[in-house]
PDB file of C-alpha atoms in Angstrom:
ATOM      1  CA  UNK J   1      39.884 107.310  42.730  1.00  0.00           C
ATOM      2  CA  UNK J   2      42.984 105.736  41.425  1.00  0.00           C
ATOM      3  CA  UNK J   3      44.191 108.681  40.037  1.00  0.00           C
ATOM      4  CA  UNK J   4      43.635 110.630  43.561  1.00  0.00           C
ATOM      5  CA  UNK J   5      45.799 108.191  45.399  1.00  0.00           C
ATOM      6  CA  UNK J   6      48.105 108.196  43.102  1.00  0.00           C
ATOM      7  CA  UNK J   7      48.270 112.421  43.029  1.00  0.00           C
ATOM      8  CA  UNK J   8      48.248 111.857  46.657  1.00  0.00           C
ATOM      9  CA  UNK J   9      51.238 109.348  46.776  1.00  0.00           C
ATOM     10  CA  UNK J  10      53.923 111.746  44.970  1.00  0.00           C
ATOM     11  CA  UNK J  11      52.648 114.160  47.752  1.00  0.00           C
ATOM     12  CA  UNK J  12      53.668 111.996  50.507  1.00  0.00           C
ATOM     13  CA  UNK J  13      56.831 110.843  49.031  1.00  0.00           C
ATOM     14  CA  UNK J  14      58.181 114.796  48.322  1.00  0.00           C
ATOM     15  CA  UNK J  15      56.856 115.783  52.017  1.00  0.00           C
ATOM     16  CA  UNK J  16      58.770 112.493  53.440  1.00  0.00           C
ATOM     17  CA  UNK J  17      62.055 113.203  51.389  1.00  0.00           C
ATOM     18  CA  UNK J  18      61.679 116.787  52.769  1.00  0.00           C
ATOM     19  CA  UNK J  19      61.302 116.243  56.337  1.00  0.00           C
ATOM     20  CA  UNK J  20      64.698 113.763  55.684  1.00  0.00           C
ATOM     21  CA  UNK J  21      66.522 116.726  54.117  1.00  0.00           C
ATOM     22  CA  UNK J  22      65.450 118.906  57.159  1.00  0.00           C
ATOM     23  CA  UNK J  23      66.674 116.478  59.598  1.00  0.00           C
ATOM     24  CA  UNK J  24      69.990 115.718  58.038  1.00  0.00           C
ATOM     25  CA  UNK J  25      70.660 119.709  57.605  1.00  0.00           C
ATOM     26  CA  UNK J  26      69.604 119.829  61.834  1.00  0.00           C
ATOM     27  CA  UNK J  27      72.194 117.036  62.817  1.00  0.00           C
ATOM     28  CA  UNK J  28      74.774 118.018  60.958  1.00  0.00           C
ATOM     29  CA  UNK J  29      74.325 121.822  62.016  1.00  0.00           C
ATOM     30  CA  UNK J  30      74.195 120.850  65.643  1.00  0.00           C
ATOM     31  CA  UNK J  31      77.623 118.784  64.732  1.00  0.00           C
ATOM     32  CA  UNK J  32      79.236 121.608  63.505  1.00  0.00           C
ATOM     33  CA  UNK J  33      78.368 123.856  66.752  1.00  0.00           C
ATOM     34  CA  UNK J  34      79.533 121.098  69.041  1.00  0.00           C
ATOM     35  CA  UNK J  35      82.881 120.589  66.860  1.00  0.00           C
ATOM     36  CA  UNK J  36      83.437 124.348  66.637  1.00  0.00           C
ATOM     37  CA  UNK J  37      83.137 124.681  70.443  1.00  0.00           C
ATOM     38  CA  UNK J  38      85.983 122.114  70.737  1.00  0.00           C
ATOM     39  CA  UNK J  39      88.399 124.106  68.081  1.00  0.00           C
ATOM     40  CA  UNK J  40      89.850 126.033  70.521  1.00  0.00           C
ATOM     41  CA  UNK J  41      90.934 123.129  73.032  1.00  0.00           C
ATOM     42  CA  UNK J  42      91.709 120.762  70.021  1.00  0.00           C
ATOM     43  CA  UNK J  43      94.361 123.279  68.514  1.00  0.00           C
ATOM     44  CA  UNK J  44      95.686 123.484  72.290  1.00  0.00           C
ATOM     45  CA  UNK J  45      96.068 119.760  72.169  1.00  0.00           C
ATOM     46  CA  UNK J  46      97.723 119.480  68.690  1.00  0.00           C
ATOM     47  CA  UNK J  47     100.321 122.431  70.302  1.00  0.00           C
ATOM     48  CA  UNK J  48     101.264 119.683  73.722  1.00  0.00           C
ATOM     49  CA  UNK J  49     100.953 116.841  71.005  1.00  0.00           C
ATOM     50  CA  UNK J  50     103.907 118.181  68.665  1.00  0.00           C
ATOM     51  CA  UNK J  51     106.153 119.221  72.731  1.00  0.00           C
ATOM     52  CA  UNK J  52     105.185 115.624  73.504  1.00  0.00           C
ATOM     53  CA  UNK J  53     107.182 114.781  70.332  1.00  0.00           C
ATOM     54  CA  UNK J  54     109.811 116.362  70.604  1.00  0.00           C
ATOM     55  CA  UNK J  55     110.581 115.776  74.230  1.00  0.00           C
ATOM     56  CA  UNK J  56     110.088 112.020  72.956  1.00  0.00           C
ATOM     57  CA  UNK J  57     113.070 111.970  70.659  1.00  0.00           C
ATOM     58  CA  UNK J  58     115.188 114.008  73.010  1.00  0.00           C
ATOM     59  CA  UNK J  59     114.591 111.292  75.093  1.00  0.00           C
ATOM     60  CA  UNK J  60     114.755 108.131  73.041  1.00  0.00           C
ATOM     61  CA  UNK J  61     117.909 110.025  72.085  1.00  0.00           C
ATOM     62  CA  UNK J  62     119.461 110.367  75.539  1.00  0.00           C
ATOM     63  CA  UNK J  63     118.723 106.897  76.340  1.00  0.00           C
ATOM     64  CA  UNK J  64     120.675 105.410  73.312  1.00  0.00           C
ATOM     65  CA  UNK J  65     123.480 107.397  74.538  1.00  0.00           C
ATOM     66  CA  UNK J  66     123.444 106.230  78.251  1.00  0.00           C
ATOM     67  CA  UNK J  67     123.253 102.985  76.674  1.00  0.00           C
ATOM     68  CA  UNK J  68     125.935 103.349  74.479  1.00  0.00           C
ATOM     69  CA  UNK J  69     128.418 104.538  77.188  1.00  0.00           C
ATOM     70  CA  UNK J  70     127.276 101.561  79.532  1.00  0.00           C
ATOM     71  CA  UNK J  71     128.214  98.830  76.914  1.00  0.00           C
ATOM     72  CA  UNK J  72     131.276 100.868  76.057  1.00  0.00           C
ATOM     73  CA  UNK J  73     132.313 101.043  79.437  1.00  0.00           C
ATOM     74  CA  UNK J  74     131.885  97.173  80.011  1.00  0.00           C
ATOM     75  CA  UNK J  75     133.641  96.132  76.819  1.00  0.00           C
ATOM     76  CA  UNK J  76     136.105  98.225  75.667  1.00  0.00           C
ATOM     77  CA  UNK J  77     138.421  99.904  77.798  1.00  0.00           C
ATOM     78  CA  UNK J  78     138.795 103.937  77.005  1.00  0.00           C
ATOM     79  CA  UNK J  79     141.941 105.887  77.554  1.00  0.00           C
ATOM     80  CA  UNK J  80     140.782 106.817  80.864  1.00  0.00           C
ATOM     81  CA  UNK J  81     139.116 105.171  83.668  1.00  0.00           C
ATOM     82  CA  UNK J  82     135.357 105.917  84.890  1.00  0.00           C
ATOM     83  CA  UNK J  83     134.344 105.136  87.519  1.00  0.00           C
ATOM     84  CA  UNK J  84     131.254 104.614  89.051  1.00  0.00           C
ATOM     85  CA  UNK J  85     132.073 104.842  92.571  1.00  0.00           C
ATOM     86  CA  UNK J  86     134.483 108.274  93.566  1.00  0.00           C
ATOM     87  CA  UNK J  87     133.769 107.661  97.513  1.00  0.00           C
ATOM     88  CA  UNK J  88     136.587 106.187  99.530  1.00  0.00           C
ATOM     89  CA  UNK J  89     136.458 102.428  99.663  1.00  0.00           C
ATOM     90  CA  UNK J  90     137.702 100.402 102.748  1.00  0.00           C
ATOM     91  CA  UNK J  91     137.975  97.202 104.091  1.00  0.00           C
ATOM     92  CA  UNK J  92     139.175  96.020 107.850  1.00  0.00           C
ATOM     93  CA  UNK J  93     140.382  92.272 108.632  1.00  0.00           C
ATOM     94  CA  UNK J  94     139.610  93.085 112.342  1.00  0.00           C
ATOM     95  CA  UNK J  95     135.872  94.437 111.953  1.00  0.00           C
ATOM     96  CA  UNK J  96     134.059  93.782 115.361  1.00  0.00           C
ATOM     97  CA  UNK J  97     131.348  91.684 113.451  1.00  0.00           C
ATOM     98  CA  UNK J  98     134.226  90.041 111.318  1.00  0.00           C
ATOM     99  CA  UNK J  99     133.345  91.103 108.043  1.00  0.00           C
ATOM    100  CA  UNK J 100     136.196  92.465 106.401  1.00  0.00           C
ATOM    101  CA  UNK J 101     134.467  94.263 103.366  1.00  0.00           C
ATOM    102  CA  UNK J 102     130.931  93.522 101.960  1.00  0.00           C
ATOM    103  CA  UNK J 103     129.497  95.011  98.369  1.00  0.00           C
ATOM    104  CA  UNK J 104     128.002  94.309  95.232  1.00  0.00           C
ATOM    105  CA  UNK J 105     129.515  92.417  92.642  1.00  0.00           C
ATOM    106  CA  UNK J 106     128.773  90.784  89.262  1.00  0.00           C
ATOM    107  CA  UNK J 107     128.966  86.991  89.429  1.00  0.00           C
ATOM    108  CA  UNK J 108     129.940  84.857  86.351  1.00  0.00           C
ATOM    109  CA  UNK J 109     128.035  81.675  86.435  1.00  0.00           C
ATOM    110  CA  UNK J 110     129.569  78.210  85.924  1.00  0.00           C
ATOM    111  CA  UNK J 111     127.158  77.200  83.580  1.00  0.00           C
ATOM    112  CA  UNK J 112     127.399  76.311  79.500  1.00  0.00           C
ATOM    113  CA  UNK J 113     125.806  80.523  79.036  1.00  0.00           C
ATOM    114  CA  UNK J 114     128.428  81.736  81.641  1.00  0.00           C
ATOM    115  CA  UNK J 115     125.903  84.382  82.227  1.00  0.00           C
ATOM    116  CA  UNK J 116     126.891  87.451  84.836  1.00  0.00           C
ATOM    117  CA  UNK J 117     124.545  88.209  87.873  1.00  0.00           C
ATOM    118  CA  UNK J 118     124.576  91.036  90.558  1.00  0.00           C
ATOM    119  CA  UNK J 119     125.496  89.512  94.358  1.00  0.00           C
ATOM    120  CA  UNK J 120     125.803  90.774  97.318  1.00  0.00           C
ATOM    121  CA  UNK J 121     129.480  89.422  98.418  1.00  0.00           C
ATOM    122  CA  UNK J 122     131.189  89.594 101.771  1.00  0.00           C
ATOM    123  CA  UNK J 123     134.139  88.154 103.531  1.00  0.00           C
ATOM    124  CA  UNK J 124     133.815  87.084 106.600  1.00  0.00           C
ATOM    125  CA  UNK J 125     135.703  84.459 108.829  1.00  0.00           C
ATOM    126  CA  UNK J 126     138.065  83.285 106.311  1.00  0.00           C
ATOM    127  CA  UNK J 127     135.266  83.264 103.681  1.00  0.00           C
ATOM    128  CA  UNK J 128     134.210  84.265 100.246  1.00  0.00           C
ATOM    129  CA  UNK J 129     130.217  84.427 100.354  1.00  0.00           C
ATOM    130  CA  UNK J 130     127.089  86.047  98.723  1.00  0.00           C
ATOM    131  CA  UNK J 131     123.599  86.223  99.107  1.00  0.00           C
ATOM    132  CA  UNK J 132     120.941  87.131  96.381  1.00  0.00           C
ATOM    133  CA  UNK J 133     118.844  89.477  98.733  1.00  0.00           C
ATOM    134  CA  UNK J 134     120.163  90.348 102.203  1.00  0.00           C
ATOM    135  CA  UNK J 135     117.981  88.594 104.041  1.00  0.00           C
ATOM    136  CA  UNK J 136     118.895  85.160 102.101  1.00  0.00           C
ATOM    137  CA  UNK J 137     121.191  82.445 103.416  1.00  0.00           C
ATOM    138  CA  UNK J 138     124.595  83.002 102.174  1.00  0.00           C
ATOM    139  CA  UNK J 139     126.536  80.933  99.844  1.00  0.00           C
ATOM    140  CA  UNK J 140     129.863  79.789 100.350  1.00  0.00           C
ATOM    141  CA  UNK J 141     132.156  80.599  97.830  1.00  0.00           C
ATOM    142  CA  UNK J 142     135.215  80.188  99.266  1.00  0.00           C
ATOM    143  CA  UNK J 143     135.493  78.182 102.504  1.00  0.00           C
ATOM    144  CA  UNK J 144     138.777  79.051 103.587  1.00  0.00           C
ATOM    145  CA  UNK J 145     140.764  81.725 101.589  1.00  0.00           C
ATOM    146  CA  UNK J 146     144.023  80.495 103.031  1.00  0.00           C
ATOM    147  CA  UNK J 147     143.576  77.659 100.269  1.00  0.00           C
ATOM    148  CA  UNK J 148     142.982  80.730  97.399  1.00  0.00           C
ATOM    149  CA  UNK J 149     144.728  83.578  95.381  1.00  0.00           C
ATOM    150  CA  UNK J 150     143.319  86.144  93.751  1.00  0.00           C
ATOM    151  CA  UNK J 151     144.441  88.042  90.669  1.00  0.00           C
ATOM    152  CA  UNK J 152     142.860  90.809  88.107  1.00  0.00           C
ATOM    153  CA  UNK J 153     141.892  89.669  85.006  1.00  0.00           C
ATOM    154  CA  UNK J 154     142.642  91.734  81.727  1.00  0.00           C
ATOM    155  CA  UNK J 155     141.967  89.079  78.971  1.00  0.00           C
ATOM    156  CA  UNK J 156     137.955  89.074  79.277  1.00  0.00           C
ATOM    157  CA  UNK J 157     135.564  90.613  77.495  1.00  0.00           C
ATOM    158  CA  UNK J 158     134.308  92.743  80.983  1.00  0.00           C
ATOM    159  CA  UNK J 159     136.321  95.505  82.940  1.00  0.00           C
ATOM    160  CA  UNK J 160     137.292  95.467  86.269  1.00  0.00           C
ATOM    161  CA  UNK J 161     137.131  91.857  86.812  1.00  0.00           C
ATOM    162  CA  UNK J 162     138.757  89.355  89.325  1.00  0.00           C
ATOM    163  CA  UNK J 163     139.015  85.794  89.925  1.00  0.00           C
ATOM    164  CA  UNK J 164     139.686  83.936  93.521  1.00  0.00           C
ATOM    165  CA  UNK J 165     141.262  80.691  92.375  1.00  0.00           C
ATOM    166  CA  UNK J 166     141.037  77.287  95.024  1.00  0.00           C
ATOM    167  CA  UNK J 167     142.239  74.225  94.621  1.00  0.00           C
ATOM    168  CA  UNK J 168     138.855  73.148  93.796  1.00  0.00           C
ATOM    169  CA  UNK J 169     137.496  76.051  91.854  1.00  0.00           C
ATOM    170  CA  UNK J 170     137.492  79.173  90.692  1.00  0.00           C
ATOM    171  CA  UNK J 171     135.058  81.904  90.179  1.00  0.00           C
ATOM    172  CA  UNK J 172     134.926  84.781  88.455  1.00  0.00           C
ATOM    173  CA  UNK J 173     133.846  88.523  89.607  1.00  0.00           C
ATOM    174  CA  UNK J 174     133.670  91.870  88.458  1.00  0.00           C
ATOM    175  CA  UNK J 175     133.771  95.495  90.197  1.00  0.00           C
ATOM    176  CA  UNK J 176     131.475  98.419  90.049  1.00  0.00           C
ATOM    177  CA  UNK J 177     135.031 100.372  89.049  1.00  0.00           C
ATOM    178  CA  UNK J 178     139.081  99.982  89.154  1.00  0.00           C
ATOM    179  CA  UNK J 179     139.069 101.721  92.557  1.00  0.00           C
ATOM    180  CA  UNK J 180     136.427  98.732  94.088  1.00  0.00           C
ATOM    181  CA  UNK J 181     138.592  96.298  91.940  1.00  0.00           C
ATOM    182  CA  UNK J 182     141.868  96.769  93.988  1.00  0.00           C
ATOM    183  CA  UNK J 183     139.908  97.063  97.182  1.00  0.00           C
ATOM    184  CA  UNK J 184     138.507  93.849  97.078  1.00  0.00           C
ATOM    185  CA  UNK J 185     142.059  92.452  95.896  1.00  0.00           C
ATOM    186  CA  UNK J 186     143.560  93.866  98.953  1.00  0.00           C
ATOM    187  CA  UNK J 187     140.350  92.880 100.886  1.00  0.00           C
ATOM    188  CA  UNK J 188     140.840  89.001  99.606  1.00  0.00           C
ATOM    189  CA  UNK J 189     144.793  89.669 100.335  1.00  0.00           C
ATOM    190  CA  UNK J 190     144.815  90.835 103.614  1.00  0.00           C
ATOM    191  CA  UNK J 191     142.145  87.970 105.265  1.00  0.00           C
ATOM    192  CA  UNK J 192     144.085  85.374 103.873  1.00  0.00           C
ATOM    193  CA  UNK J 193     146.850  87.065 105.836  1.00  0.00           C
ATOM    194  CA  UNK J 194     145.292  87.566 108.972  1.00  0.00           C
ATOM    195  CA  UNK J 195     143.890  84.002 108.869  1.00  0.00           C
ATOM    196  CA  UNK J 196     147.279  82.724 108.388  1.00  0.00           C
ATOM    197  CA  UNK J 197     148.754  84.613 111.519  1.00  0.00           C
ATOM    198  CA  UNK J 198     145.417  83.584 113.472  1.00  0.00           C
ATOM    199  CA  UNK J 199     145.338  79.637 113.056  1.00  0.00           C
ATOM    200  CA  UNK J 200     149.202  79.054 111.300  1.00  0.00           C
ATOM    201  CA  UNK J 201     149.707  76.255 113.271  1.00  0.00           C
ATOM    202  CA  UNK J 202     146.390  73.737 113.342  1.00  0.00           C
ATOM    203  CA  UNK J 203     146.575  74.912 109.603  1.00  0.00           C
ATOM    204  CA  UNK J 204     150.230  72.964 108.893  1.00  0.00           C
ATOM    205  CA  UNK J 205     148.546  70.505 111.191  1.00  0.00           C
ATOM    206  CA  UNK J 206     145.542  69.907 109.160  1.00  0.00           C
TER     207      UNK J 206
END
């Protein structure tokens, strides 16, 4: 009897190892159809994969060159101007809502970083302010320009900049472009002007 089960026993173990040899031959078989089926669509995918590459770098590339000509254009000076902004640029001291010219502008703070930030900056009865967004309250700059001068600024690291000096303060600005440079020069200018010829009297007064 012992030696029957025993017979018996290397019977059972071949038959087991042989249905395990069958059933890794039928998953790996059905693996291979389902892989094969997605050759076609895989080598499609490798095809976009390498476009997506390239059209990566092109990128990347154009984007270090934008860059490039942005610093370039805020630090150094080239041998001829850019500008940013071809459209005519004008300003009038007797606007029926009394501001004389409004824009953006960059903004050097008066802090220890002296860090620039984007404003929007009008003048408007006799007044240098900006807001951050247009509906915020605006910001006095300048409370009466009569008491300023303004003059372009060369020796900074920055192009197209500007500073409206008071007796109290000054403060530091910079242009989209030489064009909006002058305009707001001339802007400043010509409403110190006009508030001169409005009030010259209770001004010599005060």
């Amino acid at each position: 009897q012992i030696n029957v089960l025993q017979a018996k026993k290397k019977f059972e173990i071949l038959d087991a190892m042989l249905s395990f040899m069958h059933a890794q031959y039928t998953f790996f078989q059905q693996g291979y159809s389902l892989l094969h089926e997605l050759d076609p669509y895989m080598k499609k995918l490798a095809t976009e994969l390498d476009q997506l590459v390239i059209d990566s770098a092109v990128e990347k590339r154009e984007m270090e060159h934008k860059h490039a000509l942005i610093q370039q254009r805020s630090h150094f000076p080239p041998l001829q101007d850019f500008s940013y902004d071809d459209s005519k640029v004008e300003f009038n001291v007797d606007a029926p809502n009394g501001v004389v010219m409004e824009g953006y502008l960059f903004k050097r703070a008066s802090n220890a970083f002296k860090t620039w930030n984007r404003r929007w900056f009008s003048i408007q009865n006799s007044q240098l302010v900006y807001q951050k967004k247009l509906k915020d309250v605006l910001t006095v700059v300048v409370e009466d320009l009569r008491l300023c001068t303004v003059k372009p600024c060369e020796d900074i690291e920055r192009r197209f900049c500007f500073e409206v000096v008071s007796p109290t303060k000054s403060c530091m600005l910079q242009a989209d472009s030489e064009k909006l440079r002058q305009a707001w020069i001339q802007a400043v200018q010509a409403s110190i002007a006009s508030a001169y010829r409005e009030s010259p009297d209770s001004y010599y007064i005060e």
